[in-house]
């Protein structure tokens, strides 16, 4: 479950390195309130710079809100110590816009990372990792490193890594940006399958074609304000 | 797949090779070398002080001017003896000193050689006093009382005590030890600073990877442990190498110091081997435990400095 209560975000009140050198003068998010039920699916849309990524960052605990309150999976992150916050992060899978794969690790090791952080043994995690890589169509690429793979393949590794630990929430930031239509279809298929298994999902995209292909409530941001919800 | 072996744990969260391993062990080795010298200096100063002060504090030097002249007759009928012999007898019967011994002319000549030249057989231009060396029974034996008694049989006799300059020797030793201690602290601080700088460089180099695994839910402690394990490994190596490298220097210094040490058992050792044994006698504890102590100390410094640095750095991430 995700709840935002009158949330605002102003990068000028955030210290580097979490903000860029020269933050824009405007607030990135203002008075954002919404609720996503457990197992819900939301499209998050809006023009470039509208605040989609910023909103997701608040959901995956990369930033604290400057005003208002956030509730994730029944927890208020601002009340958690760093250790508990890390544990909460493990229940939230993220597909970053720029993938954020570890460049010196193989596809296998990248996908295995969340399970290793959760202290799963190599024997236990092997089946999950290989199965998931097969699911995203990378069974033959286990030993390849990210820079030996195409953008689409890297994206699929990022997706596999985001879901391998069976997170309660899956957040995806422009996940089809590097995919052709067929790959985008595959991805959508994958995400909706996870949603049916009970994962709460938010997909940020400005690709209206994609939104048209799967019917779900749409949250639309305009200059940091939520102008549509549902 | 994940590589196994010693660095397997590091590989698990993908921070392998996160720290340059060239500068750190080298600097720590240099610091460990200096620390070994300082510690040995401290130890040796203490040893020498014990050796010297044991003798010096009780040493008495009695100067009898005009030693050959007969004593002033005090009781008629007593045999006429020289002033110095009388002084010696008085000392022996006083119960306050032991080992009273008159220095021979040769010993006297040897003592004054630096001031008066060394011409063999030359007569000295001034009359030398006779000198008796003795050891007082208690370190606080009253010099004043002895002087008074001696003046009665041989006027103008002086009593010098080692106590006076042993005080200075103690002060000197203490300041040497304070310096050695300061050097140790300084060296530890330098080592810790180098660890901090290296770890910060490693964090900057691996910044993206750290941010990623932090985002995946890695605990600060997990990340810090990866760096601390690596830093500990490198500093321990440096500590060990530095301590090992200091051993030849310590043996050499020890052999120099052994020359001053009466209790080394080889006061006039001239063979290289016996000098080595003599130095071992001065340095046994440091010599044997040094590499172990410095390995452990360097490892601890590396571990602690890294933990603090990494935890501090991670606070910048949400
Ligand atoms: N790290 C940052 N530091 C400072 N300002 C930022 C940062 N990230 C985004 N912004 C600003 O916040 C606003 C929203 O950006 P973003 O959330 O990336 O929008 P979107 O993902 O919809 O394109 C923009 O004005 C952008 O310049
Ligand atoms: Mg964005």
Coordinates of C-alpha atoms and ligand atoms in Angstrom, one line a residue:
Chain A
X1 CA 0.0 0.0 0.0
X2 CA 1.3 3.5 -0.9
X3 CA -0.1 6.6 0.6
X4 CA 0.9 10.2 0.1
X5 CA -0.4 13.0 2.3
X6 CA 0.0 16.5 0.9
X7 CA 3.5 15.7 -0.1
X8 CA 5.9 18.4 -1.4
X9 CA 9.4 18.1 -2.7
X10 CA 11.8 21.1 -3.2
X11 CA 15.3 20.1 -4.3
X12 CA 16.6 23.4 -2.9
X13 CA 16.1 21.9 0.5
X14 CA 18.0 18.7 -0.3
X15 CA 21.7 18.4 0.1
X16 CA 24.0 17.1 -2.5
X17 CA 24.7 14.4 -3.8
X18 CA 20.9 13.7 -3.8
X19 CA 20.2 16.9 -5.7
X20 CA 21.9 18.3 -8.8
X21 CA 24.4 21.1 -8.6
X22 CA 21.9 23.8 -9.7
X23 CA 18.4 22.8 -8.8
X24 CA 15.5 24.5 -10.6
X25 CA 13.8 27.3 -8.8
X26 CA 10.5 25.6 -8.8
X27 CA 9.3 22.9 -6.5
X28 CA 9.4 19.5 -8.1
X29 CA 6.3 18.3 -6.3
X30 CA 3.5 20.2 -4.5
X31 CA 0.5 19.0 -2.5
X32 CA 0.6 15.5 -3.9
X33 CA -2.0 13.2 -2.2
X34 CA -3.1 9.8 -3.3
X35 CA -3.5 6.2 -2.2
X36 CA -2.7 3.0 -4.0
X37 CA -4.4 -0.1 -2.6
X38 CA -2.3 -3.3 -2.2
X39 CA -2.1 -5.1 -5.5
X40 CA -3.0 -2.0 -7.4
X41 CA -1.7 -0.9 -10.7
X42 CA -1.1 2.8 -11.8
X43 CA 0.2 4.5 -14.8
X44 CA 2.1 7.6 -13.9
X45 CA 2.3 10.1 -16.8
X46 CA 3.2 13.7 -17.5
X47 CA 5.5 15.7 -19.7
X48 CA 9.2 15.5 -19.3
X49 CA 10.1 17.5 -16.1
X50 CA 6.6 17.1 -14.6
X51 CA 8.0 15.2 -11.6
X52 CA 7.5 11.5 -12.4
X53 CA 10.9 10.4 -11.5
X54 CA 10.9 12.6 -8.3
X55 CA 7.6 11.0 -7.2
X56 CA 9.0 7.5 -7.8
X57 CA 12.1 8.5 -5.8
X58 CA 9.9 9.3 -2.8
X59 CA 8.3 5.9 -3.2
X60 CA 11.6 4.0 -3.3
X61 CA 13.1 6.0 -0.4
X62 CA 15.9 7.7 -2.4
X63 CA 14.6 11.0 -1.1
X64 CA 12.6 12.2 1.9
X65 CA 9.7 14.5 1.2
X66 CA 10.3 18.2 2.1
X67 CA 6.7 18.5 3.3
X68 CA 3.9 16.2 3.9
X69 CA 4.0 12.5 4.8
X70 CA 4.6 9.3 2.9
X71 CA 3.4 5.8 4.0
X72 CA 4.8 2.7 2.4
X73 CA 3.6 -0.8 3.2
X74 CA 2.2 0.5 6.5
X75 CA 5.4 2.2 7.5
X76 CA 6.3 5.9 7.8
X77 CA 9.9 5.9 6.4
X78 CA 10.8 9.1 8.2
X79 CA 10.3 7.2 11.5
X80 CA 12.5 4.3 10.6
X81 CA 16.2 4.1 11.4
X82 CA 18.7 3.4 8.6
X83 CA 18.6 -0.3 9.2
X84 CA 14.9 -0.7 9.1
X85 CA 14.7 1.6 6.1
X86 CA 17.1 -0.7 4.2
X87 CA 14.9 -3.6 5.0
X88 CA 11.9 -1.7 3.7
X89 CA 13.8 -0.9 0.5
X90 CA 14.2 -4.7 -0.1
X91 CA 10.4 -5.0 -0.4
X92 CA 10.3 -2.4 -3.2
X93 CA 11.7 -3.4 -6.6
X94 CA 12.8 -0.6 -8.9
X95 CA 13.5 -0.5 -12.6
X96 CA 15.5 2.7 -13.0
X97 CA 15.3 4.8 -16.2
X98 CA 19.0 4.3 -16.6
X99 CA 19.0 0.7 -15.4
X100 CA 21.7 1.1 -12.8
X101 CA 23.3 -2.3 -13.4
X102 CA 26.7 -3.0 -11.8
X103 CA 29.0 -2.8 -14.8
X104 CA 31.6 -5.1 -13.5
X105 CA 29.1 -7.9 -12.7
X106 CA 27.6 -10.5 -15.1
X107 CA 23.9 -10.5 -15.9
X108 CA 23.6 -13.4 -13.4
X109 CA 25.4 -11.6 -10.6
X110 CA 23.4 -8.4 -11.2
X111 CA 20.1 -10.3 -10.9
X112 CA 21.4 -12.3 -7.9
X113 CA 22.3 -9.2 -6.0
X114 CA 19.0 -8.6 -4.1
X115 CA 19.0 -12.2 -3.0
X116 CA 22.6 -12.1 -1.8
X117 CA 21.8 -8.9 0.1
X118 CA 19.0 -10.9 1.8
X119 CA 21.6 -13.6 2.8
X120 CA 20.1 -16.2 0.5
X121 CA 22.6 -19.1 -0.1
X122 CA 24.0 -19.5 -3.6
X123 CA 22.3 -22.9 -4.0
X124 CA 18.9 -21.4 -3.0
X125 CA 19.1 -18.4 -5.3
X126 CA 20.5 -20.2 -8.3
X127 CA 17.1 -21.6 -9.4
X128 CA 15.3 -18.2 -9.0
X129 CA 18.0 -16.2 -10.9
X130 CA 18.3 -18.6 -13.9
X131 CA 14.5 -19.0 -14.1
X132 CA 13.9 -15.2 -14.1
X133 CA 16.6 -14.6 -16.7
X134 CA 15.0 -17.3 -18.9
X135 CA 11.7 -15.5 -18.3
X136 CA 13.0 -12.3 -19.6
X137 CA 14.6 -14.1 -22.5
X138 CA 18.2 -13.9 -21.4
X139 CA 18.9 -17.6 -20.7
X140 CA 21.9 -17.5 -23.0
X141 CA 23.3 -14.4 -21.6
X142 CA 24.0 -15.3 -18.0
X143 CA 27.7 -14.6 -18.1
X144 CA 27.6 -11.4 -20.2
X145 CA 28.3 -8.1 -18.6
X146 CA 26.0 -5.2 -19.2
X147 CA 28.2 -3.4 -21.7
X148 CA 28.3 -6.6 -23.8
X149 CA 24.5 -6.4 -24.1
X150 CA 22.0 -4.2 -26.0
X151 CA 20.0 -1.5 -24.3
X152 CA 16.9 -3.7 -24.4
X153 CA 18.8 -6.6 -22.9
X154 CA 20.1 -4.4 -20.2
X155 CA 16.6 -3.3 -19.4
X156 CA 15.4 -6.8 -19.1
X157 CA 18.2 -7.5 -16.6
X158 CA 17.1 -4.5 -14.7
X159 CA 13.6 -5.8 -14.6
X160 CA 14.7 -9.3 -13.6
X161 CA 16.7 -7.8 -10.8
X162 CA 13.8 -5.6 -9.7
X163 CA 11.4 -8.6 -9.3
X164 CA 13.7 -11.5 -8.3
X165 CA 13.2 -10.9 -4.5
X166 CA 9.4 -10.9 -5.0
X167 CA 8.9 -7.3 -3.9
X168 CA 5.6 -6.1 -2.6
X169 CA 5.9 -3.0 -4.7
X170 CA 7.4 -2.7 -8.2
X171 CA 8.2 0.8 -9.5
X172 CA 9.3 1.3 -13.1
X173 CA 10.6 4.5 -14.6
X174 CA 10.1 4.8 -18.4
X175 CA 10.8 1.1 -18.7
X176 CA 10.0 1.0 -22.4
X177 CA 12.3 3.8 -23.4
X178 CA 14.8 1.5 -25.0
X179 CA 12.5 -1.2 -26.2
X180 CA 10.9 -1.8 -29.6
X181 CA 7.2 -2.5 -29.8
X182 CA 7.5 -6.3 -29.5
X183 CA 9.8 -6.0 -26.5
X184 CA 7.5 -3.4 -24.9
X185 CA 4.7 -5.9 -25.3
X186 CA 6.7 -8.6 -23.7
X187 CA 7.5 -6.3 -20.8
X188 CA 3.9 -5.3 -20.3
X189 CA 3.0 -8.9 -20.3
X190 CA 5.6 -9.6 -17.6
X191 CA 4.5 -6.7 -15.4
X192 CA 0.8 -7.5 -15.6
X193 CA 1.6 -11.1 -14.7
X194 CA 3.4 -9.8 -11.6
X195 CA 0.4 -7.6 -10.8
X196 CA -1.9 -10.5 -11.0
X197 CA 0.3 -12.3 -8.5
X198 CA -0.4 -9.4 -6.0
X199 CA 2.5 -7.0 -6.6
X200 CA 1.5 -3.3 -6.3
X201 CA 2.8 -1.6 -9.5
X202 CA 3.5 1.9 -10.6
X203 CA 4.8 2.5 -14.1
X204 CA 6.0 6.0 -15.1
X205 CA 5.8 6.6 -18.8
X206 CA 5.0 9.3 -21.3
X207 CA 4.3 6.7 -23.9
X208 CA 0.5 7.0 -24.4
X209 CA 0.6 4.0 -26.8
X210 CA 1.7 1.8 -23.9
X211 CA -0.9 3.2 -21.6
X212 CA -3.6 2.5 -24.2
X213 CA -2.6 -1.2 -24.2
X214 CA -3.4 -1.9 -20.6
X215 CA -6.3 -0.4 -18.9
X216 CA -5.5 0.9 -15.4
X217 CA -5.9 4.1 -13.4
X218 CA -3.7 6.9 -14.6
X219 CA -2.0 9.5 -12.4
X220 CA -1.0 12.5 -14.3
X221 CA 1.5 15.1 -13.1
X222 CA 1.8 18.6 -14.5
X223 CA 4.5 20.9 -13.1
X224 CA 4.7 18.8 -9.9
X225 CA 1.0 18.7 -9.2
X226 CA -1.3 15.7 -9.5
X227 CA -3.9 16.8 -12.0
X228 CA -5.5 13.4 -12.6
X229 CA -5.8 10.4 -10.4
X230 CA -7.9 7.5 -11.6
Chain B
X1 CA 28.9 -16.5 -11.5
X2 CA 30.3 -15.3 -8.3
X3 CA 34.0 -16.0 -7.8
X4 CA 34.9 -18.1 -4.9
X5 CA 37.9 -17.9 -2.6
X6 CA 39.2 -15.4 -0.2
X7 CA 37.5 -12.4 -1.8
X8 CA 34.2 -14.3 -2.3
X9 CA 32.3 -12.3 0.3
X10 CA 33.5 -9.1 -1.3
X11 CA 32.3 -10.3 -4.6
X12 CA 28.9 -11.0 -3.3
X13 CA 27.9 -7.4 -3.2
X14 CA 30.1 -6.3 -6.0
X15 CA 32.5 -4.1 -4.3
X16 CA 35.6 -6.0 -5.3
X17 CA 38.7 -4.1 -6.1
X18 CA 37.1 -1.1 -4.4
X19 CA 40.4 0.2 -3.0
X20 CA 43.8 0.8 -4.4
X21 CA 46.1 -1.7 -2.7
X22 CA 49.4 -0.1 -3.5
X23 CA 49.8 3.1 -1.5
X24 CA 48.0 2.0 1.7
X25 CA 50.2 -1.0 2.7
X26 CA 53.3 0.9 1.8
X27 CA 52.5 3.9 4.0
X28 CA 51.3 1.7 6.8
X29 CA 54.5 -0.3 6.5
X30 CA 56.5 2.9 6.8
X31 CA 54.4 4.0 9.8
X32 CA 54.8 0.6 11.4
X33 CA 58.6 0.8 10.9
X34 CA 58.7 4.2 12.6
X35 CA 56.5 3.0 15.4
X36 CA 58.7 0.0 15.9
X37 CA 61.7 2.2 16.3
X38 CA 59.9 4.6 18.6
X39 CA 58.6 1.7 20.7
X40 CA 62.0 0.1 20.9
X41 CA 63.6 3.5 21.8
X42 CA 61.1 3.8 24.6
X43 CA 61.8 0.3 25.8
X44 CA 65.5 0.6 25.5
X45 CA 65.6 4.0 27.3
X46 CA 63.7 2.4 30.1
X47 CA 66.1 -0.6 30.2
X48 CA 69.2 1.6 30.1
X49 CA 67.8 3.8 32.8
X50 CA 67.3 0.8 35.0
X51 CA 70.8 -0.5 34.3
X52 CA 72.5 2.8 34.9
X53 CA 70.4 4.1 37.8
X54 CA 70.8 0.9 39.7
X55 CA 74.5 1.7 40.0
X56 CA 74.5 5.4 39.8
X57 CA 72.2 6.1 42.6
X58 CA 74.4 4.4 45.1
X59 CA 77.7 5.4 43.7
X60 CA 79.9 7.6 45.8
X61 CA 83.1 9.2 44.6
X62 CA 85.3 10.5 47.4
X63 CA 88.1 12.9 46.4
X64 CA 90.9 13.2 48.8
X65 CA 93.3 16.1 48.1
X66 CA 96.9 15.5 48.8
X67 CA 96.3 11.8 49.3
X68 CA 99.8 10.8 50.1
X69 CA 100.3 13.1 53.0
X70 CA 100.1 11.6 56.5
X71 CA 97.0 12.2 58.5
X72 CA 96.8 14.8 61.1
X73 CA 97.7 13.1 64.3
X74 CA 94.6 12.6 66.3
X75 CA 95.6 10.1 68.9
X76 CA 99.2 9.8 69.9
X77 CA 100.7 6.5 69.2
X78 CA 98.6 5.5 66.3
X79 CA 100.5 4.5 63.2
X80 CA 101.0 7.2 60.7
X81 CA 99.1 6.4 57.6
X82 CA 98.3 8.4 54.4
X83 CA 95.2 10.6 54.2
X84 CA 93.7 8.4 51.6
X85 CA 94.3 5.2 53.4
X86 CA 92.7 6.7 56.5
X87 CA 89.7 7.9 54.5
X88 CA 89.3 4.4 53.1
X89 CA 89.5 2.8 56.5
X90 CA 87.0 5.3 57.8
X91 CA 84.6 4.4 55.0
X92 CA 85.0 0.7 55.6
X93 CA 84.3 1.0 59.3
X94 CA 81.5 3.5 59.0
X95 CA 79.0 0.8 58.0
X96 CA 77.5 3.2 55.5
X97 CA 79.3 2.0 52.4
X98 CA 80.6 -1.1 50.8
X99 CA 83.1 -1.9 48.1
X100 CA 85.4 1.1 48.9
X101 CA 88.3 1.0 46.4
X102 CA 91.1 3.4 45.8
X103 CA 91.5 4.1 42.1
X104 CA 95.0 3.3 40.9
X105 CA 97.2 5.9 39.3
X106 CA 96.6 4.3 35.9
X107 CA 92.9 4.5 36.3
X108 CA 93.2 8.1 37.4
X109 CA 95.4 8.9 34.5
X110 CA 92.8 7.3 32.2
X111 CA 90.1 9.4 33.7
X112 CA 91.8 12.7 33.3
X113 CA 93.3 12.0 29.9
X114 CA 90.6 13.9 28.1
X115 CA 91.5 17.0 30.0
X116 CA 95.2 16.8 30.5
X117 CA 96.5 15.0 27.4
X118 CA 97.7 11.5 27.1
X119 CA 101.5 11.6 27.1
X120 CA 102.6 8.3 28.4
X121 CA 104.7 8.6 31.5
X122 CA 104.4 12.4 31.5
X123 CA 104.0 13.9 34.9
X124 CA 100.8 15.8 35.5
X125 CA 101.2 19.5 35.9
X126 CA 98.9 19.7 38.8
X127 CA 98.6 17.5 41.8
X128 CA 95.7 15.1 41.4
X129 CA 93.5 14.2 44.3
X130 CA 93.2 10.6 45.3
X131 CA 89.9 9.0 44.4
X132 CA 87.9 6.4 46.2
X133 CA 84.8 4.9 44.7
X134 CA 82.3 3.1 46.9
X135 CA 78.7 2.2 47.0
X136 CA 76.5 3.5 49.8
X137 CA 74.4 0.9 51.5
X138 CA 71.2 2.8 51.1
X139 CA 70.6 5.2 48.3
X140 CA 69.8 8.0 50.7
X141 CA 72.9 7.6 52.8
X142 CA 73.8 10.9 54.3
X143 CA 76.6 12.5 52.3
X144 CA 76.8 15.4 54.7
X145 CA 77.6 13.1 57.6
X146 CA 80.2 11.2 55.7
X147 CA 81.8 14.4 54.5
X148 CA 82.1 15.7 58.1
X149 CA 83.6 12.4 59.4
X150 CA 86.1 12.3 56.5
X151 CA 87.1 15.9 57.0
X152 CA 88.1 15.0 60.5
X153 CA 90.8 12.6 59.2
X154 CA 91.5 14.2 55.8
X155 CA 90.4 17.9 55.6
X156 CA 89.0 19.2 52.3
X157 CA 87.8 15.7 51.3
X158 CA 84.8 15.9 48.9
X159 CA 82.0 13.3 48.6
X160 CA 80.2 13.2 45.3
X161 CA 77.0 11.2 44.9
X162 CA 75.6 9.7 41.8
X163 CA 72.2 10.7 43.1
X164 CA 72.6 14.2 41.8
X165 CA 73.0 13.3 38.2
X166 CA 70.9 10.2 38.4
X167 CA 68.0 12.7 38.8
X168 CA 68.9 14.2 35.5
X169 CA 69.2 10.8 33.9
X170 CA 65.7 10.0 35.1
X171 CA 64.4 13.3 33.6
X172 CA 66.2 12.6 30.3
X173 CA 64.8 9.1 30.1
X174 CA 61.3 10.3 30.9
X175 CA 61.4 12.9 28.2
X176 CA 62.8 10.3 25.7
X177 CA 59.9 8.0 26.6
X178 CA 57.4 10.9 26.2
X179 CA 58.8 11.6 22.8
X180 CA 58.6 8.0 21.8
X181 CA 55.0 7.9 23.0
X182 CA 54.2 11.1 21.0
X183 CA 55.7 9.5 17.9
X184 CA 53.6 6.4 18.4
X185 CA 50.4 8.5 18.6
X186 CA 51.4 10.6 15.6
X187 CA 52.3 7.5 13.6
X188 CA 48.9 6.0 14.4
X189 CA 47.1 9.2 13.4
X190 CA 49.0 9.3 10.1
X191 CA 48.2 5.7 9.4
X192 CA 44.5 6.4 10.2
X193 CA 44.5 9.5 8.0
X194 CA 45.9 7.5 5.1
X195 CA 43.2 4.9 5.6
X196 CA 40.6 7.6 5.6
X197 CA 41.9 9.1 2.4
X198 CA 42.2 5.7 0.7
X199 CA 38.7 4.7 1.7
X200 CA 37.3 8.0 0.5
X201 CA 39.0 7.5 -2.8
X202 CA 37.6 4.0 -2.9
X203 CA 34.1 5.2 -2.1
X204 CA 34.3 7.9 -4.8
X205 CA 35.6 5.3 -7.3
X206 CA 32.7 2.9 -6.4
X207 CA 30.1 5.6 -5.8
X208 CA 27.7 4.4 -8.4
X209 CA 27.9 0.8 -7.3
X210 CA 27.5 1.8 -3.7
X211 CA 24.4 3.9 -4.5
X212 CA 23.0 1.0 -6.4
X213 CA 23.4 -1.6 -3.7
X214 CA 22.2 1.0 -1.1
X215 CA 19.1 1.4 -3.3
X216 CA 18.7 -2.4 -3.4
X217 CA 18.5 -2.4 0.4
X218 CA 22.1 -3.1 1.5
X219 CA 22.7 -2.2 5.1
X220 CA 25.3 0.5 5.9
X221 CA 27.0 -2.2 8.0
X222 CA 27.2 -4.5 5.0
X223 CA 28.9 -1.9 2.8
X224 CA 31.2 -0.8 5.6
X225 CA 32.2 -4.4 6.3
X226 CA 33.3 -4.9 2.7
X227 CA 35.6 -1.9 2.8
X228 CA 36.7 -2.6 6.4
X229 CA 37.7 -6.1 5.5
X230 CA 39.7 -4.9 2.6
X231 CA 41.3 -2.1 4.5
X232 CA 42.1 -4.4 7.4
X233 CA 43.8 -6.8 5.1
X234 CA 45.9 -4.1 3.5
X235 CA 46.9 -2.4 6.8
X236 CA 47.7 -5.7 8.5
X237 CA 50.0 -6.5 5.6
X238 CA 51.6 -3.1 5.9
X239 CA 52.0 -3.4 9.7
X240 CA 53.6 -6.8 9.3
X241 CA 56.0 -5.7 6.6
X242 CA 57.0 -2.6 8.5
X243 CA 57.6 -4.5 11.7
X244 CA 59.7 -7.1 9.9
X245 CA 61.7 -4.5 8.0
X246 CA 62.4 -2.8 11.4
X247 CA 64.0 -5.9 12.9
X248 CA 67.5 -5.5 11.3
X249 CA 67.5 -1.9 12.4
X250 CA 66.4 -2.9 15.9
X251 CA 69.1 -5.5 16.2
X252 CA 71.7 -3.0 15.2
X253 CA 70.4 -0.4 17.6
X254 CA 70.2 -3.0 20.3
X255 CA 73.8 -4.0 19.8
X256 CA 74.7 -0.3 20.2
X257 CA 72.7 -0.1 23.4
X258 CA 74.1 -3.4 24.7
X259 CA 77.5 -1.7 25.0
X260 CA 76.0 0.5 27.7
X261 CA 74.3 -2.3 29.4
X262 CA 76.1 -4.0 32.2
X263 CA 73.6 -6.8 32.7
X264 CA 73.6 -7.8 29.1
X265 CA 76.0 -10.6 30.1
X266 CA 78.3 -9.5 27.3
X267 CA 79.7 -6.2 28.3
X268 CA 82.7 -6.5 26.2
X269 CA 81.3 -8.6 23.4
X270 CA 83.3 -8.2 20.3
X271 CA 82.1 -11.0 18.1
X272 CA 79.1 -10.2 15.9
X273 CA 77.2 -13.1 17.3
X274 CA 77.6 -12.2 20.9
X275 CA 76.6 -8.6 20.0
X276 CA 73.5 -10.0 18.5
X277 CA 72.8 -12.0 21.7
X278 CA 73.5 -8.9 23.7
X279 CA 71.0 -6.9 21.7
X280 CA 68.4 -9.7 22.1
X281 CA 68.9 -9.4 25.8
X282 CA 68.0 -5.7 25.6
X283 CA 65.1 -6.1 23.2
X284 CA 63.5 -9.5 23.8
X285 CA 59.9 -8.5 24.2
X286 CA 59.7 -6.1 21.4
X287 CA 61.8 -8.3 19.2
X288 CA 59.6 -11.3 19.5
X289 CA 56.2 -9.6 19.8
X290 CA 56.8 -6.7 17.4
X291 CA 55.5 -8.2 14.1
X292 CA 52.5 -9.6 15.9
X293 CA 51.6 -6.4 17.8
X294 CA 52.1 -4.2 14.7
X295 CA 50.0 -6.5 12.5
X296 CA 47.2 -6.5 14.9
X297 CA 47.4 -2.7 15.7
X298 CA 47.6 -1.8 12.0
X299 CA 44.6 -4.1 11.3
X300 CA 42.6 -2.4 14.1
X301 CA 43.4 1.1 12.9
X302 CA 42.5 0.1 9.4
X303 CA 39.2 -1.5 10.5
X304 CA 38.1 1.3 12.8
X305 CA 39.1 4.2 10.5
X306 CA 37.2 2.5 7.6
X307 CA 34.1 1.9 9.6
X308 CA 33.9 5.5 10.7
X309 CA 34.6 6.8 7.2
X310 CA 32.1 4.6 5.3
X311 CA 29.3 5.1 7.8
X312 CA 29.9 8.9 7.7
X313 CA 29.9 8.8 3.9
X314 CA 26.8 6.8 3.6
X315 CA 24.8 9.3 5.7
X316 CA 24.6 11.4 2.7
X317 CA 22.4 8.9 1.0
X318 CA 18.8 8.9 2.2
Ligands
LIG1 N1 18.5 15.6 -8.6 C1 17.9 16.7 -8.9 N2 18.3 17.9 -8.4 C2 17.7 19.0 -8.6 N3 16.6 19.2 -9.3 C3 16.1 18.0 -9.9 C4 16.7 16.8 -9.7 N4 16.0 15.8 -10.3 C5 14.9 16.5 -10.9 N5 15.0 17.8 -10.7 C6 14.0 18.8 -11.1 O1 12.7 18.4 -10.7 C7 11.8 18.6 -11.7 C8 11.1 17.3 -12.0 O2 12.0 16.4 -12.6 P1 11.8 14.8 -12.8 O3 11.2 14.3 -11.5 O4 13.0 14.2 -13.3 O5 10.7 14.8 -13.9 P2 10.3 13.7 -15.0 O6 10.8 12.4 -14.5 O7 8.8 13.8 -15.1 O8 10.9 14.1 -16.3 C9 12.5 19.2 -12.9 O9 12.4 20.6 -12.8 C10 14.0 18.8 -12.6 O10 14.8 19.8 -13.1
LIG2 MG1 12.1 11.0 -15.4

